[in-house]
Amino acid sequence: MATGELALVSSLFIVVVFLLLGAVAREASALTRHDFPEGFVFGAGSSAFQVEGAAAEDGRKPSIWDTFIHQGYMPDGSNADVSADQYHHYKEDVKLMYDMGLDAYRFSIAWPRLIPDGRGEINPKGLEYYNNLIDELIMHGIQPHVTIYHFDLPQALQDEYGGILSPRFIEDYSAYAEVCFKNFGDRVKHWATFNQPNIEPIGGFDAGDRPPRRCSYPFGTNCTGGDSSTEPYIVAHHLLLAHASAVSIYRQKYQAIQGGQIGITLMVRWHEPYTDKTADAAAAFRMNEFHIGWFLHPLVHGDYPPVMRSRVGVRLPSITASDSEKIRGSFDFIGINHYYVIFVQSIDANEQKLRDYYIDAGVQGEDDKENIQCHSWSLGKVLNHLKLEYGNPPVMIHENGYSDSPDIFGKINYNDDFRSKFLQGYLEALYLSVRNGSNTRGYFVWSMFDTFEFLYGYRLRFGLCGVDFTAAARTRYLKNSARWYSGFLRGGELRPEKPYATL
Ligand SMILES: *[C@@H]1O[C@H](CO)[C@@H](O)[C@H](O)[C@H]1NC(C)=O
Ligand SMILES: *[C@@H]1O[C@H](CO)[C@@H](O)[C@H](O)[C@H]1NC(C)=O
């Protein structure tokens, strides 16, 4: 052989070896659920208001969301009166979860179904429904992970004393939470006190575009009253105190006997600077403090973040020494809902006389669609942040998912490979974080079914399982992503191109 030929052969040989190595590496890098720590929980979720329907049935009374919707404030005019009708379909739904291989189902209890007036009498039909749902899940080997409050405040409490804006909320919430522990805690081992208490004060009391529609000029529109400069902070304070109170009741009276865990679920967006200017880096830091630290700083360190204290001043309620003691450490895990990263810019808050949460934070860009982006690396940033700033608490990822719009894709859309791809990216990021020391213990896709989405109605569909909202029977159907997730849950490789599980 001439030297030239030898070189060609050997380089061909190298290419072949490379291809083989590549294939081996690819094979090794395809994740399965067994690459996650023992006991890691995989599930999917929903919330009562979004899937139950039966809004006026068996004694349920309105929540502030029923009122909001029926006053005509949903941009698309939709309502949640029937929604996915899980109230009548729970057996079929649990069977679907079982067939898919879910370890756990995250759902919430509707306060206005269990205690229709907000306090006092328990509704026996409400009690029966949640007992049935929980029993059905357990019978199928699926863990119930229960959110006690997911935005659906009984209207009665709003009417009586202004709902969460009043400190009276703390006592009524605590009593309601105790009804849940007492009646369901023998079977429910995973409790979250609140869903997204760092979001409810903004929509309801700053922008006023969600119930109870409070805001003040020049923030938000068409409000019934309110003060965007103070109320969001007061409401968050009450939510924090109500959380600590419920946890203290659980720990003192139920936890030792029932052996469960209790936490709180925050929306955790990640904020990145829009430019490489130091001012924008500072803005991203502040926004993460205002958004995540608002709750996590008190929960871990006993007080609001210093940057909030200095910028909000006396409008930020003080945490007394005894409250601080109650709040600090009042969780066994932190639930996080993570979807996207937002690129933010700094604004000069000192020039503004009228202030709200975002001006206090000195950021802009939060509501600009172009600045809101989905990148799976942001989950890694979030988990790293929790590890470094908050002592690496046990974490449950309570929501992560991707929506499509039936306006674009047709009313029934089985072919949602974009969803499987999205979820795969985040699961791979999660795996890397766990390998790098994150204390994450579970992952729930939002959502198990298409639901009524707060503010978006049925225009956004997140479900692994579709629901035909035009059919009286609310027919369920499996999307490709449900088959894909099922394959992974049963130990298959995490790859969209793999054949789907046969369900
Ligand atoms: C506010 O009210 C005005 C007048 O009733 C109406 O035209 C406008 O659409 C409302 N804005 C929102 C965001 O509801
Ligand atoms: C791994 O964790 C360390 C801190 O514990 C962090 O500095 C590093 O960036 C992390 N690596 C990745 C890839 O997230």
Coordinates of C-alpha atoms and ligand atoms in Angstrom, one line a residue:
M1 CA 0.0 0.0 0.0
A2 CA 1.2 3.5 -0.8
T3 CA 1.5 5.8 2.2
G4 CA -1.4 7.9 0.9
E5 CA -3.7 4.8 0.9
L6 CA -2.6 3.9 4.4
A7 CA -3.5 7.3 5.6
L8 CA -6.8 7.1 4.0
V9 CA -7.5 3.6 5.4
S10 CA -6.4 4.7 8.9
S11 CA -8.5 7.8 8.8
L12 CA -11.5 5.8 7.7
F13 CA -10.7 3.4 10.6
I14 CA -10.7 6.4 12.9
V15 CA -14.0 7.6 11.5
V16 CA -15.6 4.2 12.0
V17 CA -14.3 4.0 15.6
F18 CA -15.7 7.4 16.2
L19 CA -19.1 6.5 14.9
L20 CA -19.1 3.3 17.1
L21 CA -18.0 5.3 20.1
G22 CA -20.6 7.9 19.3
A23 CA -23.3 5.2 19.2
V24 CA -22.1 3.7 22.5
A25 CA -22.0 7.2 24.1
R26 CA -25.5 7.9 22.8
E27 CA -26.8 4.6 24.1
A28 CA -25.3 5.3 27.5
S29 CA -26.6 8.8 27.6
A30 CA -30.2 7.9 26.9
L31 CA -31.8 8.4 30.3
T32 CA -34.2 6.1 32.0
R33 CA -36.0 6.7 35.3
H34 CA -33.6 4.3 37.0
D35 CA -30.9 7.0 36.5
F36 CA -32.7 9.0 39.1
P37 CA -32.3 8.3 42.8
E38 CA -34.3 5.6 44.5
G39 CA -37.7 6.7 45.5
F40 CA -37.7 9.7 43.0
V41 CA -41.4 10.3 42.2
F42 CA -42.8 10.9 38.7
G43 CA -46.3 12.2 38.3
A44 CA -48.6 14.7 36.7
G45 CA -50.9 17.3 38.1
S46 CA -54.1 19.3 38.1
S47 CA -56.0 21.6 40.4
A48 CA -59.6 21.4 41.6
F49 CA -61.0 24.5 40.0
Q50 CA -59.4 23.6 36.7
V51 CA -60.6 20.1 36.2
E52 CA -63.5 19.2 38.6
G53 CA -66.5 21.1 37.1
A54 CA -69.7 20.3 39.1
A55 CA -69.4 24.0 40.1
A56 CA -72.9 24.2 41.7
E57 CA -73.4 20.5 42.5
D58 CA -73.7 18.7 45.8
G59 CA -73.4 21.8 48.0
R60 CA -70.3 23.4 46.4
K61 CA -70.6 27.2 46.6
P62 CA -68.7 29.8 44.5
S63 CA -65.1 30.7 44.8
I64 CA -63.7 34.1 43.8
W65 CA -62.8 32.6 40.5
D66 CA -66.5 31.5 39.8
T67 CA -67.5 35.1 40.5
F68 CA -64.8 36.6 38.3
I69 CA -65.7 34.4 35.4
H70 CA -69.4 34.9 35.7
Q71 CA -68.9 38.7 35.8
G72 CA -67.5 38.3 32.3
Y73 CA -63.8 38.9 32.9
M74 CA -62.5 35.9 31.0
P75 CA -61.0 37.2 27.8
D76 CA -62.5 34.3 25.8
G77 CA -65.8 34.2 27.7
S78 CA -65.2 30.6 28.8
N79 CA -66.1 29.2 32.2
A80 CA -65.1 26.3 34.5
D81 CA -68.6 25.1 35.4
V82 CA -68.1 21.7 33.7
S83 CA -64.4 21.9 32.6
A84 CA -63.0 18.4 32.4
D85 CA -65.7 17.2 34.8
Q86 CA -63.4 15.1 36.9
Y87 CA -65.9 15.2 39.7
H88 CA -67.9 12.6 37.6
H89 CA -65.0 11.0 35.8
Y90 CA -62.5 10.4 38.6
K91 CA -62.6 6.6 38.3
E92 CA -61.9 6.7 34.6
D93 CA -59.1 9.3 35.2
V94 CA -57.4 7.2 37.9
K95 CA -57.5 4.2 35.6
L96 CA -55.8 6.3 32.9
M97 CA -53.1 7.3 35.3
Y98 CA -52.6 3.7 36.4
D99 CA -52.4 2.6 32.8
M100 CA -49.8 5.2 32.1
G101 CA -47.7 4.2 35.1
L102 CA -47.8 7.3 37.2
D103 CA -46.3 7.1 40.7
A104 CA -48.3 10.1 41.9
Y105 CA -51.1 12.5 41.1
R106 CA -51.0 16.1 42.2
F107 CA -54.4 17.6 42.7
S108 CA -56.0 20.2 45.0
I109 CA -58.9 20.2 47.4
A110 CA -61.6 22.8 46.6
W111 CA -62.2 24.8 49.9
P112 CA -65.7 25.9 48.7
R113 CA -66.6 22.3 48.1
L114 CA -65.4 21.0 51.4
I115 CA -66.4 24.0 53.5
P116 CA -68.7 26.0 51.3
D117 CA -69.0 29.1 53.5
G118 CA -65.3 29.1 54.1
R119 CA -65.6 28.2 57.8
G120 CA -68.0 26.2 59.9
E121 CA -70.0 23.3 58.5
I122 CA -68.2 20.6 56.5
N123 CA -70.1 19.6 53.4
P124 CA -70.6 15.8 53.6
K125 CA -70.7 15.4 49.8
G126 CA -67.4 17.2 49.5
L127 CA -65.8 15.0 52.1
E128 CA -67.2 12.0 50.3
Y129 CA -65.8 13.1 46.9
Y130 CA -62.2 13.6 48.2
N131 CA -62.4 10.4 50.2
N132 CA -63.4 8.5 47.0
L133 CA -60.7 10.1 44.9
I134 CA -58.0 9.4 47.4
D135 CA -59.2 5.8 47.9
E136 CA -59.3 5.2 44.2
L137 CA -55.7 6.5 43.8
I138 CA -54.4 4.4 46.7
M139 CA -56.2 1.3 45.4
H140 CA -54.3 1.8 42.1
G141 CA -51.0 2.3 43.9
I142 CA -50.8 6.0 43.0
Q143 CA -49.6 8.5 45.7
P144 CA -51.9 11.5 46.3
H145 CA -49.9 14.7 46.5
V146 CA -52.4 17.3 47.7
T147 CA -52.4 21.1 47.4
I148 CA -54.7 22.5 50.1
Y149 CA -55.3 25.8 48.4
H150 CA -55.0 26.5 44.7
F151 CA -56.5 30.0 44.1
D152 CA -60.1 29.1 44.8
L153 CA -61.0 31.1 47.9
P154 CA -64.6 30.8 49.0
Q155 CA -66.5 33.9 47.8
A156 CA -68.2 34.0 51.3
L157 CA -64.9 35.0 52.9
Q158 CA -64.2 37.6 50.2
D159 CA -67.6 39.1 50.9
E160 CA -67.4 38.9 54.6
Y161 CA -64.0 40.5 55.3
G162 CA -62.1 41.0 52.1
G163 CA -60.6 37.5 51.9
I164 CA -56.8 37.3 52.1
L165 CA -56.4 41.0 52.6
S166 CA -57.7 40.5 56.1
P167 CA -55.7 38.8 58.9
R168 CA -58.9 36.9 59.7
F169 CA -58.0 34.8 56.6
I170 CA -55.1 33.2 58.6
E171 CA -57.5 31.6 61.2
D172 CA -60.0 30.4 58.7
Y173 CA -57.4 28.9 56.4
S174 CA -55.7 27.1 59.4
A175 CA -59.1 25.6 60.4
Y176 CA -59.7 24.5 56.8
A177 CA -56.2 22.9 56.6
E178 CA -56.8 21.1 59.8
V179 CA -60.1 19.6 58.4
C180 CA -57.9 18.2 55.5
F181 CA -55.2 16.8 57.8
K182 CA -57.8 15.2 60.1
N183 CA -60.0 13.6 57.4
F184 CA -57.5 12.7 54.7
G185 CA -54.1 12.6 56.5
D186 CA -54.3 8.9 57.2
R187 CA -53.8 8.4 53.4
V188 CA -52.3 11.6 52.2
K189 CA -48.6 11.8 52.9
H190 CA -47.7 14.8 50.8
W191 CA -49.3 18.2 51.5
A192 CA -48.6 21.6 50.0
T193 CA -50.3 24.5 51.8
F194 CA -50.5 27.0 48.9
N195 CA -50.0 27.0 45.2
Q196 CA -48.0 30.0 43.9
P197 CA -48.5 32.4 46.9
N198 CA -45.9 34.6 45.2
I199 CA -48.2 35.1 42.1
E200 CA -51.7 35.5 43.6
P201 CA -50.9 38.9 45.3
I202 CA -49.7 40.2 41.9
G203 CA -52.6 39.2 39.7
G204 CA -55.3 39.9 42.3
F205 CA -53.9 43.0 44.1
D206 CA -51.3 44.8 41.9
A207 CA -52.3 44.3 38.2
G208 CA -55.9 43.4 39.2
D209 CA -56.5 41.2 36.2
R210 CA -57.4 38.3 38.4
P211 CA -59.8 38.0 41.3
P212 CA -60.5 39.8 43.5
R213 CA -59.5 42.5 40.9
R214 CA -57.9 45.0 43.2
C215 CA -55.4 47.6 42.0
S216 CA -54.9 51.4 42.0
Y217 CA -54.0 54.0 39.4
P218 CA -51.9 53.8 37.2
F219 CA -51.5 50.0 37.7
G220 CA -53.9 47.6 36.2
T221 CA -57.3 48.5 34.8
N222 CA -60.9 48.6 35.8
C223 CA -60.3 47.7 39.5
T224 CA -63.0 47.7 42.1
G225 CA -60.7 49.4 44.6
G226 CA -57.3 48.6 46.0
D227 CA -53.8 49.9 46.5
S228 CA -51.1 48.4 44.3
S229 CA -48.4 49.9 46.5
T230 CA -49.3 48.1 49.7
E231 CA -51.8 45.4 49.2
P232 CA -49.7 42.8 47.3
Y233 CA -47.2 42.8 50.3
I234 CA -50.0 42.5 52.9
V235 CA -51.6 39.7 51.1
A236 CA -48.3 37.8 50.7
H237 CA -47.7 38.4 54.4
H238 CA -51.0 36.8 55.3
L239 CA -50.3 33.9 53.0
L240 CA -46.9 33.3 54.7
L241 CA -48.4 33.5 58.2
A242 CA -51.3 31.2 57.2
H243 CA -48.8 28.7 55.8
A244 CA -46.7 28.8 59.0
S245 CA -49.8 28.4 61.1
A246 CA -51.1 25.3 59.1
V247 CA -47.6 23.7 59.3
S248 CA -47.4 24.3 63.0
I249 CA -50.8 22.6 63.4
Y250 CA -49.7 19.7 61.3
R251 CA -46.5 19.3 63.1
Q252 CA -48.0 19.5 66.6
K253 CA -51.0 17.3 66.1
Y254 CA -50.8 15.1 63.0
Q255 CA -47.3 14.6 61.6
A256 CA -46.0 12.2 64.2
I257 CA -49.0 9.9 63.9
Q258 CA -49.7 10.3 60.1
G259 CA -46.0 10.4 59.0
G260 CA -46.5 12.8 56.1
Q261 CA -44.6 15.7 54.8
I262 CA -45.7 19.3 54.3
G263 CA -44.4 22.1 52.1
I264 CA -45.4 25.0 49.9
T265 CA -45.4 25.4 46.2
L266 CA -43.9 28.6 44.6
M267 CA -43.9 29.7 41.0
V268 CA -40.2 29.9 40.3
R269 CA -39.4 31.8 37.1
W270 CA -35.8 32.4 36.4
H271 CA -34.6 36.0 35.6
E272 CA -31.6 36.8 33.5
P273 CA -30.3 40.2 32.5
Y274 CA -31.4 41.4 29.1
T275 CA -28.0 42.9 28.2
D276 CA -24.5 42.5 29.7
K277 CA -24.8 45.8 31.5
T278 CA -24.2 45.6 35.2
A279 CA -27.4 47.5 35.8
D280 CA -29.4 44.7 34.1
A281 CA -27.5 42.0 36.1
A282 CA -28.5 43.8 39.2
A283 CA -32.1 44.0 38.0
A284 CA -32.2 40.2 37.4
F285 CA -30.8 39.6 40.9
R286 CA -33.4 41.9 42.4
M287 CA -36.2 40.3 40.5
N288 CA -35.2 36.8 41.6
E289 CA -35.2 38.1 45.2
F290 CA -38.6 39.8 44.8
H291 CA -40.0 36.7 43.1
I292 CA -38.4 33.7 44.8
G293 CA -36.8 35.3 47.9
W294 CA -40.2 36.9 48.9
F295 CA -41.2 33.6 50.3
L296 CA -38.0 31.5 50.4
H297 CA -35.9 34.0 52.4
P298 CA -38.4 34.1 55.3
L299 CA -38.9 30.4 55.1
V300 CA -35.2 29.7 55.3
H301 CA -33.8 32.7 57.0
G302 CA -36.8 34.1 59.0
D303 CA -37.2 37.5 57.3
Y304 CA -37.9 39.2 53.9
P305 CA -34.8 39.6 51.6
P306 CA -32.7 42.7 52.5
V307 CA -33.2 44.1 49.0
M308 CA -37.0 44.1 49.5
R309 CA -36.7 45.6 52.9
S310 CA -34.6 48.5 51.6
R311 CA -36.6 49.2 48.5
V312 CA -40.2 48.6 49.8
G313 CA -39.5 50.2 53.2
V314 CA -42.4 50.5 55.6
R315 CA -44.9 49.2 53.0
L316 CA -43.4 45.7 53.5
P317 CA -44.9 44.3 56.7
S318 CA -42.5 43.4 59.5
I319 CA -42.1 39.9 60.6
T320 CA -42.1 39.8 64.4
A321 CA -39.6 37.8 66.3
S322 CA -42.2 35.2 67.3
D323 CA -43.6 35.0 63.7
S324 CA -40.1 34.6 62.4
E325 CA -39.5 31.7 64.6
K326 CA -42.7 30.1 63.3
I327 CA -42.0 30.8 59.7
R328 CA -38.3 29.7 59.6
G329 CA -38.0 26.1 58.7
S330 CA -41.8 25.6 58.3
F331 CA -41.4 23.1 55.4
D332 CA -40.3 19.6 54.7
F333 CA -39.9 20.3 51.0
I334 CA -40.3 23.3 48.6
G335 CA -42.5 22.7 45.6
I336 CA -41.6 24.7 42.5
N337 CA -43.5 25.4 39.3
H338 CA -41.0 26.2 36.6
Y339 CA -41.8 27.0 33.0
Y340 CA -39.5 29.7 31.6
V341 CA -36.8 32.3 31.9
I342 CA -37.5 36.1 31.7
F343 CA -34.9 38.5 30.4
V344 CA -35.2 41.8 32.4
Q345 CA -33.9 45.3 32.3
S346 CA -33.2 47.8 35.1
I347 CA -35.4 50.9 35.5
D348 CA -34.8 53.8 37.8
A349 CA -37.3 53.3 40.6
N350 CA -36.2 56.5 42.5
E351 CA -37.8 58.7 39.8
Q352 CA -41.2 57.1 40.3
K353 CA -43.6 58.5 43.0
L354 CA -46.3 55.9 42.5
R355 CA -44.9 52.5 43.0
D356 CA -46.0 48.9 42.7
Y357 CA -44.2 45.5 43.0
Y358 CA -42.3 45.8 39.7
I359 CA -41.3 49.4 40.2
D360 CA -40.1 48.5 43.7
A361 CA -38.0 45.8 42.1
G362 CA -36.8 48.3 39.6
V363 CA -37.3 46.0 36.6
Q364 CA -39.1 46.0 33.3
G365 CA -39.6 43.3 30.7
E366 CA -41.6 40.9 32.9
D367 CA -44.7 41.2 30.8
D368 CA -43.0 41.4 27.4
K369 CA -43.7 38.2 25.5
E370 CA -40.4 38.4 23.6
N371 CA -38.5 38.4 26.9
I372 CA -40.2 35.3 28.2
Q373 CA -38.5 32.2 26.8
C374 CA -38.4 28.5 27.4
H375 CA -34.9 27.0 27.7
S376 CA -34.3 23.8 29.7
W377 CA -31.1 25.2 31.2
S378 CA -33.1 27.6 33.3
L379 CA -34.3 24.7 35.4
G380 CA -30.6 24.0 36.2
K381 CA -30.1 27.6 37.2
V382 CA -33.1 27.5 39.5
L383 CA -32.1 24.3 41.2
N384 CA -28.5 25.6 41.6
H385 CA -29.9 28.8 43.1
L386 CA -32.0 26.9 45.6
K387 CA -28.9 24.8 46.5
L388 CA -26.6 27.7 47.0
E389 CA -28.9 30.4 48.5
Y390 CA -31.4 28.4 50.5
G391 CA -29.4 25.4 51.9
N392 CA -30.4 22.9 49.2
P393 CA -33.9 22.1 50.5
P394 CA -35.7 19.0 49.4
V395 CA -37.5 20.0 46.2
M396 CA -40.6 18.7 44.4
I397 CA -41.0 20.1 40.9
H398 CA -44.8 20.4 41.0
E399 CA -45.3 21.9 37.6
N400 CA -43.4 21.9 34.3
G401 CA -45.0 21.6 30.9
Y402 CA -45.8 23.1 27.5
S403 CA -49.0 24.4 26.1
D404 CA -50.4 24.5 22.6
S405 CA -53.4 26.4 21.3
P406 CA -56.3 24.6 19.7
D407 CA -56.8 27.7 17.5
I408 CA -53.6 26.7 15.8
F409 CA -53.6 22.9 16.1
G410 CA -57.3 22.0 15.8
K411 CA -59.5 21.1 18.7
I412 CA -58.2 17.6 19.1
N413 CA -54.5 17.2 18.6
Y414 CA -52.9 13.8 19.3
N415 CA -49.7 14.7 17.6
D416 CA -47.9 16.7 20.3
D417 CA -44.3 15.6 19.8
F418 CA -43.2 19.2 20.5
R419 CA -44.5 18.5 24.1
S420 CA -42.5 15.3 24.5
K421 CA -39.4 17.1 23.2
F422 CA -39.9 20.0 25.6
L423 CA -40.4 17.7 28.6
Q424 CA -37.4 15.6 27.6
G425 CA -35.2 18.7 27.6
Y426 CA -36.3 19.6 31.1
L427 CA -35.9 16.0 32.4
E428 CA -32.3 15.9 31.1
A429 CA -31.6 19.2 32.8
L430 CA -33.1 17.9 36.0
Y431 CA -31.0 14.8 35.8
L432 CA -27.8 16.8 35.5
S433 CA -28.8 19.0 38.4
V434 CA -29.6 15.9 40.6
R435 CA -26.2 14.5 39.6
N436 CA -24.6 17.8 40.6
G437 CA -26.1 17.7 44.1
S438 CA -29.6 19.2 43.8
N439 CA -31.9 17.7 46.5
T440 CA -34.9 17.3 44.1
R441 CA -37.1 14.4 45.0
G442 CA -39.9 14.4 42.4
Y443 CA -41.2 15.8 39.1
F444 CA -44.8 16.4 38.0
V445 CA -45.8 17.3 34.5
W446 CA -48.4 20.1 34.2
S447 CA -50.9 18.8 33.3
M448 CA -52.3 15.3 33.4
F449 CA -55.4 16.5 31.5
D450 CA -56.3 19.5 29.4
T451 CA -57.7 21.9 31.9
F452 CA -59.4 25.2 32.3
E453 CA -56.4 27.5 32.4
F454 CA -56.6 30.5 34.7
L455 CA -57.1 33.5 32.5
Y456 CA -56.7 31.5 29.3
G457 CA -59.6 29.2 29.5
Y458 CA -59.5 26.4 27.0
R459 CA -57.3 28.3 24.6
L460 CA -54.2 26.8 26.1
R461 CA -53.8 23.0 26.5
F462 CA -51.1 21.6 28.6
G463 CA -52.5 18.0 28.9
L464 CA -50.7 14.7 28.3
C465 CA -54.3 13.5 28.0
G466 CA -56.6 15.6 25.9
V467 CA -60.2 16.4 26.8
D468 CA -62.8 17.1 24.1
F469 CA -64.5 20.1 25.7
T470 CA -67.1 20.2 22.9
A471 CA -68.4 16.8 23.8
A472 CA -71.0 16.5 26.6
A473 CA -69.2 13.3 27.8
R474 CA -65.9 15.2 28.0
T475 CA -64.1 12.3 26.2
R476 CA -60.5 11.8 27.2
Y477 CA -57.9 10.8 24.6
L478 CA -54.2 10.0 24.8
K479 CA -51.9 12.4 23.1
N480 CA -48.5 11.1 21.8
S481 CA -46.9 12.8 24.8
A482 CA -48.9 10.6 27.2
R483 CA -47.6 7.5 25.4
W484 CA -44.1 8.9 25.4
Y485 CA -44.2 9.7 29.2
S486 CA -45.7 6.3 29.9
G487 CA -42.8 4.6 28.1
F488 CA -40.4 6.5 30.4
L489 CA -42.4 5.8 33.5
R490 CA -42.2 2.1 32.7
G491 CA -38.4 2.2 32.5
G492 CA -37.9 2.9 28.8
E493 CA -35.3 5.3 27.4
L494 CA -36.1 8.9 27.4
R495 CA -36.1 9.5 23.6
P496 CA -39.0 10.9 21.6
E497 CA -38.0 8.8 18.5
K498 CA -38.5 5.5 20.5
P499 CA -41.7 3.7 19.7
Y500 CA -44.5 4.9 22.0
A501 CA -45.7 2.8 24.8
T502 CA -48.7 0.6 23.8
L503 CA -51.5 1.9 25.9
Ligands
LIG1 C1 -62.1 48.4 31.2 O1 -63.4 49.1 31.1 C2 -63.6 49.7 29.8 C3 -64.9 50.4 29.9 O2 -65.9 49.7 30.5 C4 -63.5 48.6 28.7 O3 -63.7 49.2 27.4 C5 -62.2 47.9 28.7 O4 -62.2 46.9 27.8 C6 -61.9 47.3 30.1 N1 -60.6 46.8 30.2 C7 -60.3 45.6 30.7 C8 -58.9 45.2 30.6 O5 -61.2 44.8 31.1
LIG2 C1 -22.8 22.3 40.1 O1 -23.0 22.9 41.3 C2 -22.0 24.0 41.6 C3 -22.3 24.5 43.0 O2 -22.5 23.4 43.9 C4 -22.2 25.1 40.7 O3 -21.2 26.1 40.9 C5 -22.0 24.6 39.3 O4 -22.3 25.6 38.3 C6 -23.0 23.5 39.0 N1 -22.8 22.9 37.7 C7 -23.8 22.8 36.8 C8 -23.5 22.2 35.5 O5 -24.9 23.2 37.1

